[in-house]
Structures are given as structure tokens and as C-alpha cells.
């Protein structure tokens, strides 16, 4: 098994809070940014001394990491390289909002070692962006992508949301065409979920949201149309050109270990799952909370089935020293007959239709 780990850095700042978002993030001042970077630096140093394992992926998420500016990001990545054993071919990603991306110094990011960006676009239709409370325009997204490409960063991912207010098959096609025409290599396409405590939860009865049947149509259209444009589905919500899958996220789904640094960040390290609370004081004190022991059979099944490559029976046998249970194979056959799963001698995996009910099926399998 791969002995390398992933590293996640949480940047909890945004210029404005989107009404659908429940991530730990909010508005702050430049002084707040610098104070946070001090705490982040201290914790990076602490964690870097706890492991000498190779770090194969680094991911700056948020919030809006790009709001910090290229110089602060350069500093943080340089510090990480000083205190962690970063692999020569590491995938190093930073999330970018088009509003800050249109002026971000991508040349400096490229120089510092960032080789992948993930752009939070969500839609290429202005009416839909407005309904989502996004502060950027379609032009901002286009400018951001071109500037990154001109700096030599070719591995670019775009976020697209499905099941959002006013969305139709035609408007979704317009958004997907925009992504393809920009020459990006990866698309994350998530169905909108109304989260507790968000503005959208309070006003959901007033939102022009597609019903469940329409959501299914939108998702299946996206899977089919993206494939026609050369974006292969490799996970429930992720599509890429061949060779441009997100290595960082695949590590999560393969039960690989990772360290998450920042308030609300989760880790799986030395067999344990633990996390920082959504509290800045806890983070400053480097106080984490134990969640559970990770990597058991049920978790392996659940995470593997997120991937298009599916649940590999040989990997299961090598990891747990036993064959995959026959009663579970019998269950999978039942779902295969229904068109929700595919099964062969090597593995089992969901069909696109199966992904839409995957949570219910996985609960039966584990």
C-alpha cells in the first residue's frame, strides 16, 4: 500500500458568505489574515516534526485561499516544504475564487510550486450565479483561467453545481460548454444540498429549485455530455481528462492517510481520525478531537464505491487478509440486476443511475 500522505490546509476566509455554504469561513481583515497565518505557521511546524512520510499531495481549501494573495500563499507553501517531506512530483492545489483570481499573481504561484488550481465557478449563467449569491461574473472566471494558463498552470479544475435555482438542461449545457471551451482538465459537479444553518435553508420554500426528478435528469445529462466532451467520470461528482484526476481526493477515497491543518479540518493519521473544531482558539492551541479509528472494512467499502473504479476485491483481500464476503456479493448482484451496479470478477462499482441512490445501497452493503 502507498505509504505517502496528503496534506490539507484550511483557509477560513471569504469576501462574502454564499447563502448555500456551511463550511467554516467568514469575512476578515488583512490583519486577521496575518494573525491566522502566524497560527497556521506554528501548527505546520508542529505537524511537520511528527512525520517523515512523503507528502504526495498538498491542497489549500476554504473558504477562499486566493483571498490571501500570492505572496502569503508562496510563504505558506515554502514553509510546508521546509517542514514536510514533499514528493518531487507532488500535486499541489489551491482553490481560487474568480473574483480574487482575476488579479492573482499566478506567475508567483507557479514559481512557488503550485501546479493545480480549482476554480469555484459554479455556473456559467449569470442568472444562476446571482441566485447562488456569487460575487464574480462569467468574465472573471474566464480571465482567471486564462491568466493561470498563461502562467504555465495547465491542470485546472472548475466547480459546477447541479440542481440550482433556475437551472435547465439547456443552461447546464451552456455551463459545461464554457468549461470545455476554456480548455480545463477537470470538472467537479455537485448536486446542491440544502445544509442546516444556511441562508438557503431559511428561504428554501422561495427558491426556484428543480424537483428530485429534474435533479436526476440534470445529473445524468451532465455525466453523458461530459463524457462526449472527453471528461471521464472517475467519482460520483468528479470528471477529468485522462491523467488529470485529483490525486488528493483519490487518496481520501482509497482510505489513504492525510493531515488537515486549520479550524474544522479533519485528519486520518496513524490509524486515527481526528479533527479541529470550528473554533479559532482551539486551532491556535493546536487542540484536536478524536473521532474514531479509521480504515476498517466498512469504511473501505463505502469510500471505494465513491470511485468509478469501484470496490476492488484483490485490494480488499490484501488489506484485510480475507476474501470479500459472499453475502455481500449476493447483495451486489441484486443491485446489478436493477441497473444500479456493475459486477465482475475483479470489482463492483456503481452505474451513473446507481450513484444517485448510492447512500441507501451502501448502507445495505455494510
mmCIF file of C-alpha atoms in Angstrom:
data_model
loop_
_atom_site.group_PDB
_atom_site.id
_atom_site.type_symbol
_atom_site.label_atom_id
_atom_site.label_comp_id
_atom_site.label_asym_id
_atom_site.label_seq_id
_atom_site.Cartn_x
_atom_site.Cartn_y
_atom_site.Cartn_z
ATOM 1 C CA UNK A 1 0.000 0.000 0.000
ATOM 2 C CA UNK A 2 1.058 3.571 -0.647
ATOM 3 C CA UNK A 3 2.942 4.929 2.355
ATOM 4 C CA UNK A 4 2.696 8.593 1.355
ATOM 5 C CA UNK A 5 0.185 11.022 2.855
ATOM 6 C CA UNK A 6 -1.849 14.040 1.790
ATOM 7 C CA UNK A 7 -1.796 17.475 3.412
ATOM 8 C CA UNK A 8 -4.829 19.778 3.608
ATOM 9 C CA UNK A 9 -4.569 23.442 4.625
ATOM 10 C CA UNK A 10 -7.806 25.248 5.514
ATOM 11 C CA UNK A 11 -8.111 28.974 4.805
ATOM 12 C CA UNK A 12 -11.331 30.110 6.546
ATOM 13 C CA UNK A 13 -11.822 33.483 4.836
ATOM 14 C CA UNK A 14 -14.203 34.749 2.152
ATOM 15 C CA UNK A 15 -15.031 38.172 0.774
ATOM 16 C CA UNK A 16 -18.692 37.291 1.315
ATOM 17 C CA UNK A 17 -20.543 34.220 2.577
ATOM 18 C CA UNK A 18 -22.533 32.308 -0.054
ATOM 19 C CA UNK A 19 -26.103 31.536 1.094
ATOM 20 C CA UNK A 20 -25.752 27.779 0.462
ATOM 21 C CA UNK A 21 -22.366 27.316 2.189
ATOM 22 C CA UNK A 22 -21.911 25.672 5.602
ATOM 23 C CA UNK A 23 -18.105 25.470 5.562
ATOM 24 C CA UNK A 24 -16.210 27.184 8.374
ATOM 25 C CA UNK A 25 -15.470 30.527 6.733
ATOM 26 C CA UNK A 26 -16.251 34.217 7.003
ATOM 27 C CA UNK A 27 -15.154 37.769 6.316
ATOM 28 C CA UNK A 28 -11.985 39.140 7.892
ATOM 29 C CA UNK A 29 -9.426 41.938 7.630
ATOM 30 C CA UNK A 30 -5.874 41.908 6.300
ATOM 31 C CA UNK A 31 -4.668 41.922 9.923
ATOM 32 C CA UNK A 32 -6.819 38.845 10.580
ATOM 33 C CA UNK A 33 -5.180 37.116 7.625
ATOM 34 C CA UNK A 34 -1.715 37.788 9.033
ATOM 35 C CA UNK A 35 -2.707 36.641 12.537
ATOM 36 C CA UNK A 36 -4.130 33.437 11.112
ATOM 37 C CA UNK A 37 -1.020 32.773 9.038
ATOM 38 C CA UNK A 38 1.032 33.053 12.237
ATOM 39 C CA UNK A 39 -1.129 30.364 13.913
ATOM 40 C CA UNK A 40 -1.104 28.275 10.739
ATOM 41 C CA UNK A 41 2.684 28.511 10.526
ATOM 42 C CA UNK A 42 3.083 27.370 14.128
ATOM 43 C CA UNK A 43 0.875 24.337 13.518
ATOM 44 C CA UNK A 44 2.565 23.471 10.217
ATOM 45 C CA UNK A 45 5.869 23.343 12.099
ATOM 46 C CA UNK A 46 4.386 21.119 14.831
ATOM 47 C CA UNK A 47 2.863 18.644 12.385
ATOM 48 C CA UNK A 48 5.909 18.634 10.123
ATOM 49 C CA UNK A 49 8.000 17.343 13.020
ATOM 50 C CA UNK A 50 5.572 14.468 13.641
ATOM 51 C CA UNK A 51 6.105 12.638 10.359
ATOM 52 C CA UNK A 52 8.802 11.996 7.797
ATOM 53 C CA UNK A 53 6.408 10.295 5.364
ATOM 54 C CA UNK A 54 6.448 11.608 1.814
ATOM 55 C CA UNK A 55 3.641 14.088 1.129
ATOM 56 C CA UNK A 56 2.274 13.319 -2.336
ATOM 57 C CA UNK A 57 -0.496 15.952 -2.414
ATOM 58 C CA UNK A 58 -0.990 19.378 -0.853
ATOM 59 C CA UNK A 59 -4.392 21.074 -1.044
ATOM 60 C CA UNK A 60 -5.243 24.622 0.053
ATOM 61 C CA UNK A 61 -9.028 24.778 0.533
ATOM 62 C CA UNK A 62 -11.515 27.029 2.231
ATOM 63 C CA UNK A 63 -13.106 29.458 2.339
ATOM 64 C CA UNK A 64 -11.208 31.259 -0.351
ATOM 65 C CA UNK A 65 -7.438 30.628 -0.216
ATOM 66 C CA UNK A 66 -6.825 33.013 -3.125
ATOM 67 C CA UNK A 67 -8.086 35.901 -0.985
ATOM 68 C CA UNK A 68 -4.753 35.780 0.863
ATOM 69 C CA UNK A 69 -2.851 36.807 -2.276
ATOM 70 C CA UNK A 70 0.062 35.059 -3.960
ATOM 71 C CA UNK A 71 2.776 36.307 -1.592
ATOM 72 C CA UNK A 72 1.153 34.790 1.522
ATOM 73 C CA UNK A 73 0.444 31.547 -0.337
ATOM 74 C CA UNK A 74 4.076 31.477 -1.537
ATOM 75 C CA UNK A 75 5.225 31.878 2.077
ATOM 76 C CA UNK A 76 2.963 29.088 3.372
ATOM 77 C CA UNK A 77 3.985 26.619 0.679
ATOM 78 C CA UNK A 78 7.676 27.431 1.240
ATOM 79 C CA UNK A 79 7.192 26.748 4.960
ATOM 80 C CA UNK A 80 5.463 23.448 4.206
ATOM 81 C CA UNK A 81 8.396 22.436 2.022
ATOM 82 C CA UNK A 82 10.778 23.269 4.877
ATOM 83 C CA UNK A 83 8.947 21.136 7.446
ATOM 84 C CA UNK A 84 7.421 18.295 5.407
ATOM 85 C CA UNK A 85 8.944 15.767 3.036
ATOM 86 C CA UNK A 86 7.199 16.933 -0.151
ATOM 87 C CA UNK A 87 7.490 14.450 -3.025
ATOM 88 C CA UNK A 88 9.182 15.755 -6.176
ATOM 89 C CA UNK A 89 6.065 15.023 -8.232
ATOM 90 C CA UNK A 90 3.555 16.208 -5.620
ATOM 91 C CA UNK A 91 0.205 17.545 -6.793
ATOM 92 C CA UNK A 92 -0.149 20.992 -5.161
ATOM 93 C CA UNK A 93 -3.584 22.604 -5.457
ATOM 94 C CA UNK A 94 -5.052 25.926 -4.402
ATOM 95 C CA UNK A 95 -8.727 26.860 -4.574
ATOM 96 C CA UNK A 96 -9.342 30.139 -6.384
ATOM 97 C CA UNK A 97 -12.431 32.336 -6.497
ATOM 98 C CA UNK A 98 -12.766 34.152 -9.843
ATOM 99 C CA UNK A 99 -13.251 37.460 -8.016
ATOM 100 C CA UNK A 100 -9.745 37.328 -6.491
ATOM 101 C CA UNK A 101 -8.354 35.162 -9.293
ATOM 102 C CA UNK A 102 -8.683 37.907 -11.895
ATOM 103 C CA UNK A 103 -5.848 39.822 -10.160
ATOM 104 C CA UNK A 104 -3.924 36.950 -8.541
ATOM 105 C CA UNK A 105 -0.212 36.623 -9.385
ATOM 106 C CA UNK A 106 -0.254 33.168 -10.968
ATOM 107 C CA UNK A 107 3.360 33.512 -12.069
ATOM 108 C CA UNK A 108 4.389 33.684 -8.400
ATOM 109 C CA UNK A 109 2.135 30.743 -7.532
ATOM 110 C CA UNK A 110 3.708 28.701 -10.321
ATOM 111 C CA UNK A 111 7.185 29.690 -9.142
ATOM 112 C CA UNK A 112 6.395 28.629 -5.573
ATOM 113 C CA UNK A 113 5.299 25.150 -6.702
ATOM 114 C CA UNK A 114 1.533 25.282 -7.142
ATOM 115 C CA UNK A 115 0.736 23.135 -10.184
ATOM 116 C CA UNK A 116 -3.057 22.794 -9.967
ATOM 117 C CA UNK A 117 -5.869 25.265 -9.316
ATOM 118 C CA UNK A 118 -9.508 24.628 -8.535
ATOM 119 C CA UNK A 119 -11.770 27.481 -9.597
ATOM 120 C CA UNK A 120 -15.071 27.934 -7.761
ATOM 121 C CA UNK A 121 -17.163 28.937 -10.751
ATOM 122 C CA UNK A 122 -20.441 27.024 -10.024
ATOM 123 C CA UNK A 123 -22.236 28.177 -13.202
ATOM 124 C CA UNK A 124 -21.592 29.976 -16.483
ATOM 125 C CA UNK A 125 -25.054 31.568 -16.448
ATOM 126 C CA UNK A 126 -25.309 34.997 -14.829
ATOM 127 C CA UNK A 127 -28.857 34.492 -13.504
ATOM 128 C CA UNK A 128 -27.791 31.308 -11.745
ATOM 129 C CA UNK A 129 -24.672 32.944 -10.288
ATOM 130 C CA UNK A 130 -26.804 35.745 -8.887
ATOM 131 C CA UNK A 131 -29.247 33.262 -7.353
ATOM 132 C CA UNK A 132 -26.307 31.483 -5.687
ATOM 133 C CA UNK A 133 -25.041 34.743 -4.221
ATOM 134 C CA UNK A 134 -21.744 34.529 -6.104
ATOM 135 C CA UNK A 135 -19.803 37.788 -6.358
ATOM 136 C CA UNK A 136 -17.962 37.021 -9.597
ATOM 137 C CA UNK A 137 -19.007 37.249 -13.232
ATOM 138 C CA UNK A 138 -18.525 34.767 -16.049
ATOM 139 C CA UNK A 139 -15.870 37.072 -17.455
ATOM 140 C CA UNK A 140 -13.999 36.951 -14.124
ATOM 141 C CA UNK A 141 -13.873 33.155 -14.393
ATOM 142 C CA UNK A 142 -12.637 33.290 -17.978
ATOM 143 C CA UNK A 143 -9.936 35.833 -17.113
ATOM 144 C CA UNK A 144 -8.819 33.758 -14.108
ATOM 145 C CA UNK A 145 -8.477 30.596 -16.180
ATOM 146 C CA UNK A 146 -6.561 32.345 -18.983
ATOM 147 C CA UNK A 147 -4.187 34.026 -16.540
ATOM 148 C CA UNK A 148 -3.419 30.704 -14.845
ATOM 149 C CA UNK A 149 -2.833 29.024 -18.197
ATOM 150 C CA UNK A 150 -0.576 31.863 -19.347
ATOM 151 C CA UNK A 151 1.496 31.333 -16.208
ATOM 152 C CA UNK A 152 2.005 27.703 -17.210
ATOM 153 C CA UNK A 153 -0.522 26.084 -14.872
ATOM 154 C CA UNK A 154 -2.294 23.599 -17.137
ATOM 155 C CA UNK A 155 -4.030 21.428 -14.530
ATOM 156 C CA UNK A 156 -7.204 23.428 -13.871
ATOM 157 C CA UNK A 157 -10.446 22.244 -12.275
ATOM 158 C CA UNK A 158 -13.794 24.043 -12.369
ATOM 159 C CA UNK A 159 -16.673 23.601 -9.932
ATOM 160 C CA UNK A 160 -20.174 23.255 -11.380
ATOM 161 C CA UNK A 161 -23.312 22.990 -9.268
ATOM 162 C CA UNK A 162 -26.351 20.974 -10.290
ATOM 163 C CA UNK A 163 -29.937 21.383 -9.143
ATOM 164 C CA UNK A 164 -29.552 25.117 -8.531
ATOM 165 C CA UNK A 165 -32.216 27.826 -8.891
ATOM 166 C CA UNK A 166 -33.426 28.389 -12.493
ATOM 167 C CA UNK A 167 -31.175 25.659 -13.916
ATOM 168 C CA UNK A 168 -32.377 23.759 -17.003
ATOM 169 C CA UNK A 169 -30.764 21.185 -19.270
ATOM 170 C CA UNK A 170 -30.008 23.998 -21.741
ATOM 171 C CA UNK A 171 -28.391 26.241 -19.137
ATOM 172 C CA UNK A 172 -26.361 23.308 -17.759
ATOM 173 C CA UNK A 173 -25.177 22.529 -21.297
ATOM 174 C CA UNK A 174 -24.096 26.173 -21.619
ATOM 175 C CA UNK A 175 -22.043 25.896 -18.412
ATOM 176 C CA UNK A 176 -20.413 22.629 -19.488
ATOM 177 C CA UNK A 177 -19.613 24.048 -22.933
ATOM 178 C CA UNK A 178 -17.975 27.029 -21.236
ATOM 179 C CA UNK A 179 -15.733 24.685 -19.236
ATOM 180 C CA UNK A 180 -14.750 22.671 -22.294
ATOM 181 C CA UNK A 181 -14.082 25.793 -24.378
ATOM 182 C CA UNK A 182 -11.770 27.138 -21.663
ATOM 183 C CA UNK A 183 -9.572 24.061 -22.040
ATOM 184 C CA UNK A 184 -9.728 22.927 -18.403
ATOM 185 C CA UNK A 185 -8.701 19.412 -17.408
ATOM 186 C CA UNK A 186 -11.095 18.619 -14.548
ATOM 187 C CA UNK A 187 -14.688 19.354 -13.538
ATOM 188 C CA UNK A 188 -16.286 18.797 -10.122
ATOM 189 C CA UNK A 189 -20.051 18.726 -10.499
ATOM 190 C CA UNK A 190 -22.042 18.586 -7.260
ATOM 191 C CA UNK A 191 -25.788 18.483 -6.703
ATOM 192 C CA UNK A 192 -26.848 21.370 -4.445
ATOM 193 C CA UNK A 193 -27.708 20.195 -0.938
ATOM 194 C CA UNK A 194 -29.601 22.484 1.419
ATOM 195 C CA UNK A 195 -27.445 22.493 4.562
ATOM 196 C CA UNK A 196 -28.644 23.198 8.083
ATOM 197 C CA UNK A 197 -27.984 26.717 9.336
ATOM 198 C CA UNK A 198 -27.508 28.282 5.901
ATOM 199 C CA UNK A 199 -29.485 31.146 4.388
ATOM 200 C CA UNK A 200 -30.799 28.743 1.740
ATOM 201 C CA UNK A 201 -32.316 26.577 4.491
ATOM 202 C CA UNK A 202 -34.307 29.554 5.752
ATOM 203 C CA UNK A 203 -35.612 30.554 2.312
ATOM 204 C CA UNK A 204 -35.768 27.174 0.547
ATOM 205 C CA UNK A 205 -39.552 27.389 0.060
ATOM 206 C CA UNK A 206 -38.991 30.543 -2.012
ATOM 207 C CA UNK A 207 -36.169 29.131 -4.132
ATOM 208 C CA UNK A 208 -36.840 28.097 -7.714
ATOM 209 C CA UNK A 209 -35.214 24.681 -7.248
ATOM 210 C CA UNK A 210 -35.582 21.703 -9.615
ATOM 211 C CA UNK A 211 -37.542 18.837 -8.081
ATOM 212 C CA UNK A 212 -35.953 15.450 -7.458
ATOM 213 C CA UNK A 213 -36.825 14.038 -10.885
ATOM 214 C CA UNK A 214 -35.329 17.117 -12.542
ATOM 215 C CA UNK A 215 -32.176 16.766 -10.452
ATOM 216 C CA UNK A 216 -31.817 13.198 -11.717
ATOM 217 C CA UNK A 217 -32.199 14.393 -15.312
ATOM 218 C CA UNK A 218 -29.601 17.129 -14.803
ATOM 219 C CA UNK A 219 -27.095 14.735 -13.244
ATOM 220 C CA UNK A 220 -27.482 12.030 -15.896
ATOM 221 C CA UNK A 221 -27.269 14.640 -18.655
ATOM 222 C CA UNK A 222 -24.049 16.018 -17.129
ATOM 223 C CA UNK A 223 -22.477 12.540 -16.915
ATOM 224 C CA UNK A 224 -23.351 11.757 -20.532
ATOM 225 C CA UNK A 225 -22.465 15.152 -22.026
ATOM 226 C CA UNK A 226 -19.180 15.464 -20.145
ATOM 227 C CA UNK A 227 -18.156 12.047 -21.451
ATOM 228 C CA UNK A 228 -18.857 13.161 -25.010
ATOM 229 C CA UNK A 229 -16.526 16.106 -24.420
ATOM 230 C CA UNK A 230 -13.727 13.884 -23.126
ATOM 231 C CA UNK A 231 -14.300 14.208 -19.383
ATOM 232 C CA UNK A 232 -14.396 10.709 -17.905
ATOM 233 C CA UNK A 233 -16.311 10.219 -14.671
ATOM 234 C CA UNK A 234 -13.994 8.742 -12.028
ATOM 235 C CA UNK A 235 -16.046 9.508 -8.890
ATOM 236 C CA UNK A 236 -19.647 10.380 -8.024
ATOM 237 C CA UNK A 237 -19.137 14.093 -8.643
ATOM 238 C CA UNK A 238 -15.806 14.300 -10.448
ATOM 239 C CA UNK A 239 -14.818 14.172 -14.111
ATOM 240 C CA UNK A 240 -11.471 14.662 -15.799
ATOM 241 C CA UNK A 241 -9.415 14.364 -18.927
ATOM 242 C CA UNK A 242 -7.334 11.174 -18.831
ATOM 243 C CA UNK A 243 -4.480 11.535 -16.335
ATOM 244 C CA UNK A 244 -5.896 14.629 -14.623
ATOM 245 C CA UNK A 245 -7.876 13.004 -11.817
ATOM 246 C CA UNK A 246 -7.497 14.741 -8.446
ATOM 247 C CA UNK A 247 -4.827 12.703 -6.695
ATOM 248 C CA UNK A 248 -5.574 14.453 -3.417
ATOM 249 C CA UNK A 249 -9.216 13.401 -3.379
ATOM 250 C CA UNK A 250 -8.491 9.897 -4.648
ATOM 251 C CA UNK A 251 -6.247 9.468 -1.608
ATOM 252 C CA UNK A 252 -9.279 10.181 0.614
ATOM 253 C CA UNK A 253 -11.403 7.618 -1.201
ATOM 254 C CA UNK A 254 -8.654 4.983 -1.150
ATOM 255 C CA UNK A 255 -8.500 5.196 2.671
ATOM 256 C CA UNK A 256 -5.122 6.908 2.402
ATOM 257 C CA UNK A 257 -3.800 8.943 5.305
ATOM 258 C CA UNK A 258 -3.715 12.743 5.395
ATOM 259 C CA UNK A 259 -3.179 15.601 7.811
ATOM 260 C CA UNK A 260 -5.630 18.517 7.858
ATOM 261 C CA UNK A 261 -4.472 21.796 9.399
ATOM 262 C CA UNK A 262 -6.918 24.608 10.201
ATOM 263 C CA UNK A 263 -10.195 25.077 12.117
ATOM 264 C CA UNK A 264 -12.746 22.419 11.012
ATOM 265 C CA UNK A 265 -10.033 20.429 9.172
ATOM 266 C CA UNK A 266 -10.130 16.632 9.506
ATOM 267 C CA UNK A 267 -7.244 14.166 9.530
ATOM 268 C CA UNK A 268 -6.660 10.433 9.171
ATOM 269 C CA UNK A 269 -3.190 9.741 10.515
ATOM 270 C CA UNK A 270 -1.551 6.812 12.329
ATOM 271 C CA UNK A 271 -4.823 4.896 12.022
ATOM 272 C CA UNK A 272 -6.896 7.542 13.818
ATOM 273 C CA UNK A 273 -9.459 10.009 12.519
ATOM 274 C CA UNK A 274 -9.481 13.336 14.359
ATOM 275 C CA UNK A 275 -10.327 16.962 13.678
ATOM 276 C CA UNK A 276 -10.036 20.586 14.739
ATOM 277 C CA UNK A 277 -13.288 22.152 15.960
ATOM 278 C CA UNK A 278 -14.884 25.119 14.209
ATOM 279 C CA UNK A 279 -13.180 27.337 16.745
ATOM 280 C CA UNK A 280 -10.174 29.552 16.142
ATOM 281 C CA UNK A 281 -8.973 29.390 19.766
ATOM 282 C CA UNK A 282 -8.793 25.585 19.673
ATOM 283 C CA UNK A 283 -6.788 25.799 16.494
ATOM 284 C CA UNK A 284 -4.343 28.359 17.876
ATOM 285 C CA UNK A 285 -3.734 25.959 20.780
ATOM 286 C CA UNK A 286 -3.407 23.036 18.306
ATOM 287 C CA UNK A 287 -6.241 21.240 20.101
ATOM 288 C CA UNK A 288 -7.718 18.354 18.121
ATOM 289 C CA UNK A 289 -10.572 15.984 18.900
ATOM 290 C CA UNK A 290 -10.549 12.197 18.386
ATOM 291 C CA UNK A 291 -13.282 10.920 16.067
ATOM 292 C CA UNK A 292 -12.664 7.191 15.526
ATOM 293 C CA UNK A 293 -10.167 4.618 14.338
ATOM 294 C CA UNK A 294 -10.158 4.604 10.537
ATOM 295 C CA UNK A 295 -9.618 2.176 7.718
ATOM 296 C CA UNK A 296 -11.948 -0.654 8.762
ATOM 297 C CA UNK A 297 -13.771 -2.876 6.265
ATOM 298 C CA UNK A 298 -16.996 -0.876 6.232
ATOM 299 C CA UNK A 299 -15.158 2.378 5.640
ATOM 300 C CA UNK A 300 -13.095 0.832 2.851
ATOM 301 C CA UNK A 301 -16.253 -0.409 1.106
ATOM 302 C CA UNK A 302 -18.043 2.925 1.492
ATOM 303 C CA UNK A 303 -15.148 5.060 0.231
ATOM 304 C CA UNK A 304 -14.109 2.710 -2.584
ATOM 305 C CA UNK A 305 -17.618 2.735 -4.015
ATOM 306 C CA UNK A 306 -17.434 6.508 -4.484
ATOM 307 C CA UNK A 307 -14.913 5.818 -7.233
ATOM 308 C CA UNK A 308 -15.810 4.683 -10.738
ATOM 309 C CA UNK A 309 -13.055 2.057 -10.417
ATOM 310 C CA UNK A 310 -15.126 0.762 -7.535
ATOM 311 C CA UNK A 311 -14.514 -1.802 -4.858
ATOM 312 C CA UNK A 312 -11.527 -3.914 -5.852
ATOM 313 C CA UNK A 313 -11.737 -7.416 -4.369
ATOM 314 C CA UNK A 314 -7.969 -8.026 -4.584
ATOM 315 C CA UNK A 315 -7.260 -4.808 -2.674
ATOM 316 C CA UNK A 316 -9.826 -5.849 -0.070
ATOM 317 C CA UNK A 317 -8.154 -9.246 0.325
ATOM 318 C CA UNK A 318 -4.659 -7.729 0.587
ATOM 319 C CA UNK A 319 -5.799 -5.168 3.145
ATOM 320 C CA UNK A 320 -7.877 -7.436 5.404
ATOM 321 C CA UNK A 321 -6.450 -10.936 4.758
ATOM 322 C CA UNK A 322 -9.804 -12.384 3.749
ATOM 323 C CA UNK A 323 -12.000 -12.717 0.697
ATOM 324 C CA UNK A 324 -14.822 -10.276 0.157
ATOM 325 C CA UNK A 325 -17.917 -11.788 1.887
ATOM 326 C CA UNK A 326 -20.188 -13.888 -0.312
ATOM 327 C CA UNK A 327 -23.352 -12.480 1.256
ATOM 328 C CA UNK A 328 -22.305 -9.004 0.168
ATOM 329 C CA UNK A 329 -21.605 -10.296 -3.368
ATOM 330 C CA UNK A 330 -25.136 -11.664 -3.382
ATOM 331 C CA UNK A 331 -26.468 -8.237 -2.418
ATOM 332 C CA UNK A 332 -24.421 -6.543 -5.137
ATOM 333 C CA UNK A 333 -25.827 -8.967 -7.729
ATOM 334 C CA UNK A 334 -29.320 -7.878 -6.712
ATOM 335 C CA UNK A 335 -28.475 -4.233 -7.335
ATOM 336 C CA UNK A 336 -26.720 -5.122 -10.602
ATOM 337 C CA UNK A 337 -29.918 -6.727 -11.889
ATOM 338 C CA UNK A 338 -31.722 -3.475 -11.034
ATOM 339 C CA UNK A 339 -29.196 -1.482 -13.089
ATOM 340 C CA UNK A 340 -27.637 0.326 -10.127
ATOM 341 C CA UNK A 341 -24.309 -1.529 -10.056
ATOM 342 C CA UNK A 342 -21.897 -3.459 -12.259
ATOM 343 C CA UNK A 343 -20.106 -6.580 -11.038
ATOM 344 C CA UNK A 344 -17.269 -8.659 -12.454
ATOM 345 C CA UNK A 345 -14.600 -10.993 -11.085
ATOM 346 C CA UNK A 346 -12.331 -8.105 -10.097
ATOM 347 C CA UNK A 347 -14.585 -5.398 -8.724
ATOM 348 C CA UNK A 348 -18.027 -3.881 -8.165
ATOM 349 C CA UNK A 349 -18.979 -0.309 -8.996
ATOM 350 C CA UNK A 350 -21.972 1.983 -9.383
ATOM 351 C CA UNK A 351 -23.599 2.965 -12.645
ATOM 352 C CA UNK A 352 -24.461 6.686 -13.026
ATOM 353 C CA UNK A 353 -28.055 5.827 -12.070
ATOM 354 C CA UNK A 354 -26.753 3.932 -9.046
ATOM 355 C CA UNK A 355 -24.738 6.889 -7.799
ATOM 356 C CA UNK A 356 -27.993 8.791 -7.274
ATOM 357 C CA UNK A 357 -29.105 6.238 -4.662
ATOM 358 C CA UNK A 358 -25.630 5.190 -3.548
ATOM 359 C CA UNK A 359 -26.036 6.152 0.107
ATOM 360 C CA UNK A 360 -29.010 3.839 0.520
ATOM 361 C CA UNK A 361 -27.274 0.964 -1.286
ATOM 362 C CA UNK A 362 -24.013 1.350 0.634
ATOM 363 C CA UNK A 363 -25.914 1.264 3.943
ATOM 364 C CA UNK A 364 -27.260 -2.163 2.909
ATOM 365 C CA UNK A 365 -23.815 -3.427 1.864
ATOM 366 C CA UNK A 366 -22.078 -2.501 5.108
#
